[in-house]
Short mmCIF file of C-alpha atoms in Angstrom, two decimals:
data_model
loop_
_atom_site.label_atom_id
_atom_site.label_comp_id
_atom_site.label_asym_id
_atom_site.label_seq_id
_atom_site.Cartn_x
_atom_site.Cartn_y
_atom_site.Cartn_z
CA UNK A 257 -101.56 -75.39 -122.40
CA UNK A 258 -103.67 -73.34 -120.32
CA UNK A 259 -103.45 -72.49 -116.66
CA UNK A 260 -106.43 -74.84 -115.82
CA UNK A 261 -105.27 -77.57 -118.00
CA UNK A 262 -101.08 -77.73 -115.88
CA UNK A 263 -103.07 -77.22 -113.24
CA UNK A 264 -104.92 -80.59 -113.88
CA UNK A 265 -102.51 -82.52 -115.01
CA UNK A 266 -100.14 -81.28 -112.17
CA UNK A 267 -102.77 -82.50 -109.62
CA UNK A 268 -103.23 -85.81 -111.47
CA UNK A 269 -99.44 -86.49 -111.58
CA UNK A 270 -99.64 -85.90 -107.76
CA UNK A 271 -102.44 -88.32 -107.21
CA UNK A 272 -100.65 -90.57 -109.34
CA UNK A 273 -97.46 -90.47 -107.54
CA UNK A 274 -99.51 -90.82 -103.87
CA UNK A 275 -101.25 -93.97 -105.52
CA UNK A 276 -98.39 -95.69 -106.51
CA UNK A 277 -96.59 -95.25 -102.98
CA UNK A 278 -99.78 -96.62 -101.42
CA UNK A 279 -99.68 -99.47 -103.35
CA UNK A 280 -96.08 -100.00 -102.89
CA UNK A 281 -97.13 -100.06 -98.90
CA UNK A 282 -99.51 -101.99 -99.68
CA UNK A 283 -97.40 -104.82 -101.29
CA UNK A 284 -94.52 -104.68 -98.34
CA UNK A 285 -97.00 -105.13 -95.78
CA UNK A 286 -98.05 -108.18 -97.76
CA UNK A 287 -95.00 -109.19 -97.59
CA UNK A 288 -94.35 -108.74 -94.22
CA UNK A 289 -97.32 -110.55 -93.32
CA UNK A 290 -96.40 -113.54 -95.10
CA UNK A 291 -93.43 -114.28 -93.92
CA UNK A 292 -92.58 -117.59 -91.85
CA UNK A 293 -94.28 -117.35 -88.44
CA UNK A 294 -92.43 -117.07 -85.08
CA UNK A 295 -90.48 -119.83 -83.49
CA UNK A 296 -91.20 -121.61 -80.13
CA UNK A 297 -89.35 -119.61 -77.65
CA UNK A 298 -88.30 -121.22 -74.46
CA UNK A 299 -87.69 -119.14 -71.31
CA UNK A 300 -86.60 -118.12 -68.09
CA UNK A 301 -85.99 -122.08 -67.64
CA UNK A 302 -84.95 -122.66 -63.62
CA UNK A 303 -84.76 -126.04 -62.16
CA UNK A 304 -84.64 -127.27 -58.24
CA UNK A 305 -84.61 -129.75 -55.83
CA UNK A 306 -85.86 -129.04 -52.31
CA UNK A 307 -85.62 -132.17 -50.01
CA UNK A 308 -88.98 -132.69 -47.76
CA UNK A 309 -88.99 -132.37 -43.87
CA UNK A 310 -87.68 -135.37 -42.42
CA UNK A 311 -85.00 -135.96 -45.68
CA UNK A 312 -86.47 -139.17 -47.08
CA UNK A 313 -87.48 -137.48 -50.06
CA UNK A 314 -87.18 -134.41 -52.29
CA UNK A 315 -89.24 -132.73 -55.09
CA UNK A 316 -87.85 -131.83 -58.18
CA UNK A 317 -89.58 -128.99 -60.18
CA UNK A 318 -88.61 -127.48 -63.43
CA UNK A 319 -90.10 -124.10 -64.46
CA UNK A 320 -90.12 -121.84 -67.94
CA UNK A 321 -91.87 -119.15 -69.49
CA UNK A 322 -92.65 -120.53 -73.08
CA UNK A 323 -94.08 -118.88 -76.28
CA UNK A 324 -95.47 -119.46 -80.07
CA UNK A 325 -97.02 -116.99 -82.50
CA UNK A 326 -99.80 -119.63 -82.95
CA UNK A 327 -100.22 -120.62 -78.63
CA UNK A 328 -98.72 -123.54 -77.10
CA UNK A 329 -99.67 -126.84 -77.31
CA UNK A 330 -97.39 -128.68 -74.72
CA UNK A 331 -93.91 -128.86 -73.11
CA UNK A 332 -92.12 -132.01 -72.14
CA UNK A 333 -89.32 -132.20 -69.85
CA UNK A 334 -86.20 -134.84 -69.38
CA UNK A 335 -84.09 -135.08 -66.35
CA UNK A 336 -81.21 -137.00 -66.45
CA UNK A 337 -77.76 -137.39 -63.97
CA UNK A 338 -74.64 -135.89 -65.73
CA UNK A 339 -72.89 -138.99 -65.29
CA UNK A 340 -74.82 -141.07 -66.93
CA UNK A 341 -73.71 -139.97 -70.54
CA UNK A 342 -77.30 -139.37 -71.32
CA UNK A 343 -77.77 -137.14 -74.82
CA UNK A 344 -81.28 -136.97 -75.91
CA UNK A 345 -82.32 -136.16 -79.21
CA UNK A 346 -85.61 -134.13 -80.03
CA UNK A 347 -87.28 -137.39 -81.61
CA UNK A 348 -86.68 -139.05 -78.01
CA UNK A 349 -88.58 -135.95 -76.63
CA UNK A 350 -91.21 -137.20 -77.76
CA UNK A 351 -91.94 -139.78 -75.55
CA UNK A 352 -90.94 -137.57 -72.39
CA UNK A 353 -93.58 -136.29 -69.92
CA UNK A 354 -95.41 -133.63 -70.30
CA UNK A 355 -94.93 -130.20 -67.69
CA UNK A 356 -98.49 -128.43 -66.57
CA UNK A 357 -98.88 -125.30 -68.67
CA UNK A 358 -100.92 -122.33 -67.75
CA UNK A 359 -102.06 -120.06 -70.13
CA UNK A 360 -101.00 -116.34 -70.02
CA UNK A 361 -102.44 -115.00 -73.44
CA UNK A 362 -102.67 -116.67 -77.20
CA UNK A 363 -99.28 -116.88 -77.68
CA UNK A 364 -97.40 -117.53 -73.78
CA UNK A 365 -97.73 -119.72 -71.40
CA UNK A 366 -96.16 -120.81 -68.19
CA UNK A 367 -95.01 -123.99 -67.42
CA UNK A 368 -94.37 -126.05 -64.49
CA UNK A 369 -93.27 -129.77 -63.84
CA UNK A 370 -92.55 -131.42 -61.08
CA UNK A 371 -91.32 -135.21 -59.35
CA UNK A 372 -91.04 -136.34 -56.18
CA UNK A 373 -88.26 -138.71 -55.87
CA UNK A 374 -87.70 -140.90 -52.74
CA UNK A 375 -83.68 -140.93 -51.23
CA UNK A 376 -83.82 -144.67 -52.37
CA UNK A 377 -84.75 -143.51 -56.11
CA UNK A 378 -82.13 -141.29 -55.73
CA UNK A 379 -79.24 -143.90 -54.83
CA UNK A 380 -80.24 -145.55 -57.42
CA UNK A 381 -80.20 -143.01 -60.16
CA UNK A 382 -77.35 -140.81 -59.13
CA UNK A 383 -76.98 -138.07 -56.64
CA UNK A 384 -75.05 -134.73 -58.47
CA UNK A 385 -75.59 -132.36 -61.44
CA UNK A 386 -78.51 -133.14 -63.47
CA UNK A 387 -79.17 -131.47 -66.77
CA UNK A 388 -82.91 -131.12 -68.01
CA UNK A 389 -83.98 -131.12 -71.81
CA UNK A 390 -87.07 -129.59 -73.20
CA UNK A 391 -89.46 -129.78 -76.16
CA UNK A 392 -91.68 -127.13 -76.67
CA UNK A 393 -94.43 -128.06 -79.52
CA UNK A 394 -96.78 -125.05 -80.67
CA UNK A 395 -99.92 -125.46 -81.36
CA UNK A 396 -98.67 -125.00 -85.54
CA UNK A 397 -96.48 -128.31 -84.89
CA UNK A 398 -93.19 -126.02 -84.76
CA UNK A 399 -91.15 -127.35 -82.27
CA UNK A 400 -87.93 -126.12 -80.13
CA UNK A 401 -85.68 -128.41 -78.58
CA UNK A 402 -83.30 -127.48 -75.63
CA UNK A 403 -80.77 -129.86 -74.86
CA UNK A 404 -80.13 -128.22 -71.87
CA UNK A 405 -83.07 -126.28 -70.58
CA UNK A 406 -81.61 -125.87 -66.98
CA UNK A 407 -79.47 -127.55 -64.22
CA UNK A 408 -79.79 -128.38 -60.50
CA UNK A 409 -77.43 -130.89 -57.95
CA UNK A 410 -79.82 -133.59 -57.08
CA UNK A 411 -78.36 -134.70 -53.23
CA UNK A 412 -79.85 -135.65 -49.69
#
């Protein structure tokens, strides 16, 4: 073989070589790309209760940072006393009202909900610890449940 000729094959073998890693790239990239799509995250989740001027009633608000690869379509939040025994279940979420979300880019967004409840609401529903559930649905239909998003003392 001539000097030319290993010369030529040499720099085909190379070429060959640097083809087949690109396509191996190529592939895992695929690969990466298809894999299942982020969760619903659920965030920075803070609950309080601040009682109004004069103490006949109170506002309770309920805050989190939420987040899905494909945006967020809504967030619904459950308050409930401790003492009541109260579990929800993610299907029950459902049916739970929905917190104001603000949009921060395509995949976060802030949300905010709040109540005003009256010191007579209050005797009737139970002064204490309250827990606070969330469902966060994306805009995909993947959900995220949290059982217990936050917790604040509900009292006059």
């Amino acid at each position: 073989m001539s000097r030319i000729s290993k010369r030529v094959a040499l720099t085909s073998l190379v070429g060959a070589v640097a083809a087949g890693a690109v396509a191996v790239a190529v592939a895992v990239a695929g690969i990466a790309s298809a894999t299942a799509p982020a969760k619903p995250v659920v965030d920075n989740a803070s609950a309080r209760f601040v009682v109004a001027p004069g103490g006949d009633e109170g506002v309770f608000t309920f805050a989190a940072d939420v987040a899905d690869d494909s945006g967020v379509k809504n967030l619904k939040v459950l308050a409930w006393p401790n003492a009541s025994g109260l579990d929800p279940t993610a299907e029950e979420m459902e049916y739970a009202e929905k917190a104001d979300c603000e949009r921060v880019d395509d995949e976060k967004s802030t949300c905010a909900y709040s109540l005003r409840v009256t010191e007579r609401e209050l005797a009737e529903t139970g002064k204490g610890e309250w827990t606070v559930a969330a469902l966060l649905t994306g805009r995909d239909g993947g959900k995220k449940f949290v059982p217990e998003a936050a917790t604040v003392t509900l009292d006059f």
